[in-house]
XYZ file of C-alpha atoms in Angstrom:
346
model
C 0.000 0.000 0.000
C 2.835 2.392 0.794
C 4.147 2.514 -2.754
C 0.616 2.927 -4.041
C -0.296 5.727 -1.679
C 2.568 7.894 -2.784
C 1.095 7.960 -6.281
C -2.243 9.418 -5.266
C -2.954 12.743 -6.929
C -6.514 13.308 -5.807
C -7.843 16.723 -4.793
C -10.007 17.597 -1.799
C -12.765 19.176 -3.849
C -16.176 17.691 -3.072
C -17.975 15.657 -5.718
C -19.950 17.846 -8.125
C -21.823 15.110 -9.931
C -20.326 15.748 -13.390
C -20.141 12.042 -14.168
C -23.152 11.166 -11.996
C -26.459 9.645 -13.011
C -26.979 12.478 -15.506
C -27.467 14.999 -12.715
C -27.455 18.167 -14.824
C -28.000 20.414 -11.839
C -25.940 18.724 -9.133
C -26.402 19.752 -5.565
C -23.684 21.903 -4.131
C -21.359 20.511 -1.523
C -22.697 20.775 2.025
C -21.616 23.796 4.014
C -20.052 23.173 7.362
C -23.185 24.233 9.221
C -25.320 21.675 7.324
C -23.415 18.732 8.771
C -24.548 18.138 12.310
C -21.972 17.597 15.017
C -21.182 13.976 15.729
C -22.666 12.985 19.065
C -23.216 9.626 20.721
C -21.818 7.746 17.726
C -19.922 4.563 18.434
C -16.980 4.081 16.077
C -14.596 1.203 16.580
C -10.882 1.909 16.725
C -10.158 -0.008 13.528
C -12.939 1.783 11.664
C -11.532 5.136 12.718
C -8.009 4.136 11.685
C -9.285 3.004 8.282
C -11.177 6.253 7.696
C -8.164 8.303 8.775
C -5.923 6.355 6.397
C -8.281 6.917 3.460
C -8.485 10.637 4.211
C -4.718 10.902 4.458
C -4.425 9.213 1.078
C -6.746 11.605 -0.756
C -10.305 10.876 0.409
C -11.329 9.813 -3.107
C -15.038 9.477 -2.344
C -15.279 13.214 -1.670
C -13.424 14.471 -4.726
C -14.667 15.626 -8.100
C -13.160 12.447 -9.579
C -15.833 10.338 -7.855
C -17.319 8.450 -9.628
C -14.772 7.851 -12.408
C -16.758 6.977 -15.522
C -15.791 7.202 -19.191
C -17.870 6.966 -22.355
C -17.390 4.220 -24.932
C -16.770 6.842 -27.624
C -13.821 8.220 -25.655
C -12.398 4.727 -25.251
C -12.835 4.046 -28.984
C -11.005 7.248 -29.867
C -8.137 6.391 -27.523
C -7.822 2.914 -29.048
C -7.872 4.268 -32.602
C -5.193 6.821 -31.776
C -2.981 4.252 -30.038
C -2.953 6.224 -26.827
C -1.570 4.731 -23.624
C -4.774 3.024 -22.571
C -5.089 -0.392 -20.957
C -8.516 -2.025 -21.216
C -9.349 -4.734 -18.694
C -12.389 -6.866 -19.474
C -13.955 -8.462 -16.375
C -16.462 -10.661 -18.195
C -16.335 -14.443 -18.191
C -13.748 -15.948 -20.587
C -16.430 -17.526 -22.807
C -18.184 -14.181 -23.256
C -14.873 -12.385 -23.779
C -14.052 -14.879 -26.556
C -17.269 -13.957 -28.382
C -15.956 -10.453 -28.918
C -14.023 -7.769 -27.073
C -12.367 -4.399 -27.559
C -9.115 -4.472 -29.458
C -6.176 -4.759 -27.065
C -8.327 -5.698 -24.057
C -7.097 -8.282 -21.572
C -9.463 -10.627 -19.781
C -9.023 -10.736 -15.997
C -10.959 -12.095 -13.053
C -12.151 -9.565 -10.507
C -10.269 -11.405 -7.759
C -7.026 -11.205 -9.747
C -7.040 -7.420 -10.157
C -4.767 -6.576 -7.168
C -2.012 -8.955 -8.283
C -2.345 -7.797 -11.891
C -1.926 -4.165 -10.847
C 1.007 -5.013 -8.600
C 3.019 -7.236 -10.932
C 1.225 -7.681 -14.261
C 1.491 -4.091 -15.438
C 2.997 -0.775 -14.409
C -0.284 1.092 -13.854
C 1.025 4.637 -13.880
C 2.635 4.237 -17.273
C -0.862 4.419 -18.770
C -2.896 7.557 -19.302
C -6.024 5.589 -18.487
C -6.888 2.078 -17.368
C -10.460 1.267 -18.367
C -12.464 -1.538 -16.757
C -15.367 -3.005 -18.723
C -18.019 -5.590 -17.914
C -21.455 -6.503 -19.252
C -23.362 -3.464 -18.005
C -20.816 -1.202 -16.297
C -21.886 -1.897 -12.728
C -19.311 -4.465 -11.635
C -16.616 -2.391 -13.344
C -17.864 0.644 -11.381
C -17.552 -1.339 -8.152
C -14.048 -2.525 -9.074
C -12.951 0.928 -10.211
C -14.030 2.431 -6.900
C -11.947 -0.085 -4.949
C -8.874 0.444 -7.135
C -9.193 4.218 -6.880
C -9.443 3.943 -3.105
C -6.271 1.838 -3.198
C -4.508 4.731 -4.904
C -4.706 3.942 -8.604
C -5.812 7.363 -9.785
C -6.039 6.616 -13.519
C -8.687 3.871 -13.441
C -12.111 4.353 -15.048
C -15.262 2.305 -15.584
C -16.849 2.412 -19.037
C -20.402 3.709 -18.804
C -23.053 1.110 -19.689
C -20.289 -1.511 -20.050
C -20.002 -3.494 -23.280
C -23.698 -2.797 -23.846
C -22.679 0.635 -25.133
C -20.004 -0.824 -27.404
C -22.052 -3.112 -29.621
C -25.651 -4.280 -29.960
C -24.806 -7.964 -29.557
C -23.860 -7.325 -25.922
C -26.660 -4.853 -25.140
C -29.334 -7.364 -26.097
C -28.193 -9.769 -23.386
C -27.618 -7.099 -20.758
C -29.090 -3.600 -20.619
C -31.905 -4.085 -23.114
C -33.085 -7.189 -21.254
C -32.839 -5.486 -17.866
C -35.089 -2.492 -18.547
C -38.449 -2.577 -16.796
C -41.276 -0.379 -15.609
C -43.324 -3.037 -13.867
C -42.915 -1.629 -10.372
C -43.959 1.934 -11.182
C -47.383 1.497 -9.487
C -45.601 0.697 -6.217
C -43.430 3.820 -6.076
C -43.515 5.861 -2.886
C -43.478 9.677 -2.773
C -43.329 10.195 0.980
C -40.085 11.345 2.587
C -38.595 8.714 4.851
C -36.338 10.075 7.619
C -32.910 8.688 8.424
C -32.487 6.770 11.663
C -30.592 8.371 14.518
C -26.842 8.113 14.084
C -25.583 5.486 16.495
C -22.777 3.289 15.187
C -20.786 1.955 12.242
C -19.699 -1.627 11.561
C -16.955 -2.879 13.845
C -13.955 -4.139 11.914
C -12.026 -7.020 13.440
C -8.835 -7.482 11.461
C -6.717 -7.487 14.624
C -4.302 -5.045 12.989
C -3.093 -1.819 14.559
C -2.374 0.699 11.788
C -4.643 2.277 9.212
C -2.429 1.146 6.358
C -2.496 -2.477 7.530
C -6.253 -2.395 8.019
C -6.787 -0.866 4.554
C -4.666 -3.555 2.915
C -6.529 -6.313 4.748
C -9.957 -4.932 3.856
C -9.115 -4.580 0.155
C -7.699 -8.101 0.134
C -10.891 -9.454 1.684
C -13.207 -7.653 -0.740
C -11.376 -8.845 -3.829
C -11.263 -12.377 -2.444
C -15.047 -12.277 -1.820
C -15.723 -11.697 -5.505
C -18.852 -10.016 -6.830
C -21.618 -12.609 -6.463
C -23.207 -10.726 -3.565
C -22.604 -7.190 -4.841
C -25.652 -6.884 -7.109
C -29.326 -7.286 -6.243
C -32.284 -7.226 -8.643
C -35.404 -5.066 -8.471
C -37.489 -8.252 -8.234
C -35.691 -9.259 -5.043
C -36.028 -5.833 -3.440
C -39.677 -5.177 -4.342
C -40.626 -8.656 -3.138
C -39.884 -7.486 0.404
C -38.515 -3.903 0.607
C -38.596 -4.015 4.412
C -35.927 -6.701 4.435
C -33.412 -4.102 3.270
C -32.302 -0.644 4.248
C -32.751 1.042 0.881
C -30.643 4.100 0.064
C -31.756 6.403 -2.717
C -28.514 7.976 -3.939
C -30.059 10.746 -6.023
C -31.115 14.394 -6.160
C -34.057 15.386 -3.998
C -36.397 16.201 -6.895
C -35.858 12.729 -8.338
C -36.446 11.146 -4.931
C -39.643 13.157 -4.454
C -40.949 12.089 -7.864
C -41.041 8.454 -6.768
C -38.789 5.953 -5.034
C -38.704 2.413 -3.715
C -41.061 2.032 -0.721
C -39.194 2.848 2.470
C -36.136 4.229 0.670
C -34.173 6.904 2.498
C -32.389 9.560 0.491
C -28.688 10.291 0.961
C -27.014 13.119 -0.933
C -24.337 11.831 -3.312
C -21.933 14.537 -2.137
C -22.640 14.450 1.571
C -22.674 10.858 2.762
C -19.481 8.908 2.331
C -16.737 9.518 4.903
C -18.993 11.762 7.023
C -19.394 9.798 10.257
C -22.683 11.369 11.313
C -24.213 10.403 7.967
C -22.795 6.894 7.675
C -23.669 6.085 11.279
C -27.357 6.390 10.404
C -27.051 3.340 8.126
C -28.078 0.167 10.008
C -25.384 -2.424 10.566
C -27.820 -5.299 11.231
C -29.521 -5.657 7.825
C -28.583 -5.688 4.126
C -28.182 -2.253 2.573
C -29.299 -1.602 -1.016
C -27.968 1.487 -2.763
C -29.507 2.706 -5.999
C -29.277 5.622 -8.398
C -30.487 6.168 -11.967
C -28.208 3.698 -13.711
C -26.403 1.588 -11.123
C -23.072 3.265 -11.808
C -22.932 5.787 -8.957
C -24.391 3.222 -6.585
C -21.688 0.766 -7.630
C -19.009 3.234 -6.575
C -20.789 4.005 -3.306
C -21.362 0.316 -2.555
C -17.625 -0.364 -2.787
C -16.921 2.232 -0.098
C -19.677 0.975 2.186
C -18.511 -2.626 1.881
C -14.963 -1.503 2.610
C -16.316 -0.037 5.853
C -17.977 -3.336 6.744
C -21.577 -2.738 5.644
C -23.449 -5.559 3.921
C -24.106 -3.274 0.971
C -25.403 -4.130 -2.482
C -26.103 -2.060 -5.569
C -29.458 -2.302 -7.338
C -28.918 -3.702 -10.806
C -29.764 -1.158 -13.536
C -30.837 1.404 -10.925
C -34.103 3.217 -11.684
C -33.942 1.731 -15.182
C -34.685 -1.659 -13.686
C -38.075 -0.762 -12.200
C -39.349 2.604 -13.557
C -37.866 2.778 -17.049
C -41.175 3.515 -18.792
C -41.718 6.545 -16.598
C -38.199 7.787 -17.297
C -38.725 7.469 -21.053
C -41.999 9.417 -21.083
C -40.380 12.649 -19.928
C -36.587 12.309 -19.665
C -36.045 16.087 -19.620
C -38.361 16.698 -16.661
C -35.824 15.566 -14.089
C -32.889 14.931 -16.417
C -33.513 11.203 -16.267
C -31.046 8.928 -18.013
C -33.073 6.044 -19.457
C -30.973 3.559 -21.379
C -32.039 3.206 -25.016
C -30.770 1.972 -28.351
C -29.371 5.463 -28.907
C -26.764 4.657 -26.237
C -25.496 1.671 -28.215
C -22.656 2.126 -30.664
C -21.733 -0.113 -33.548
C -18.076 -0.334 -32.639
C -16.107 -3.345 -33.912
C -14.915 -6.189 -31.718
C -12.152 -8.751 -32.104
C -12.321 -12.427 -31.233
């Protein structure tokens, strides 16, 4: 971690939402008097050491680089111009063999740390782009790698679904749904009282050691439990603590029953905000597309929460409503217009 940390070139500017879920009028960063003082919050020693270490190393989740997304068209241009870009494809080998971006390498999620440490020299590249089927696992992985100090890693928006139709048909186009629109809630659900955060038990004594251990654990866990479908959540919303990671006007227009809204630029790394998230039940984070929530989920899981990101975000349960009036709240409904006809190699 030490050699990685020295490479971090992140700023301390709060996230503005430029690459967010198409938030054209992002909320401004919270002023100091809008964040309540932390009182009666129980934070374990290891949790505090981990948070301090992340802040010392750049506090990525509260910078304008968060989340780090890149369009397929930008990737295509970089490939065509032979720029210093490394593309890492996280899909299964059989799917990768059916077609992938020229120059891409196929890697397992669990192998990413070793690949970055000894397989390549990461900072020799202008950009390292992670791709997957729909962009959500690559968002999760990108968040972890950025938190580890790799400041040139990006997730390709919409994943390979934006690269070529053959991939979109099996991913994004099949995941769009509006069947739960009649169940949307418009009432404002308050946050619980801030009480505690998950207690980490690595047995280590320094923030750097704890960070390394947590990243190792998360990559070893894989991604099977990172995503959750709208069907699973709407079957029993009360089973989860649902976080709406969106602007207030979008939340007010309709959200998952029981969902509590957290500002994208005023939640992560603020103890009095994170301590309102229950530690005794699964947490589901969702935004418009599943990209922002993928980044946020990585941070929450690093902190010990049993967090999951809702697959396809709002697109997975209220897509029809988003399509009817996309300009009303600057919705970002996925459509065939988001699919390019870029070539693939086999």
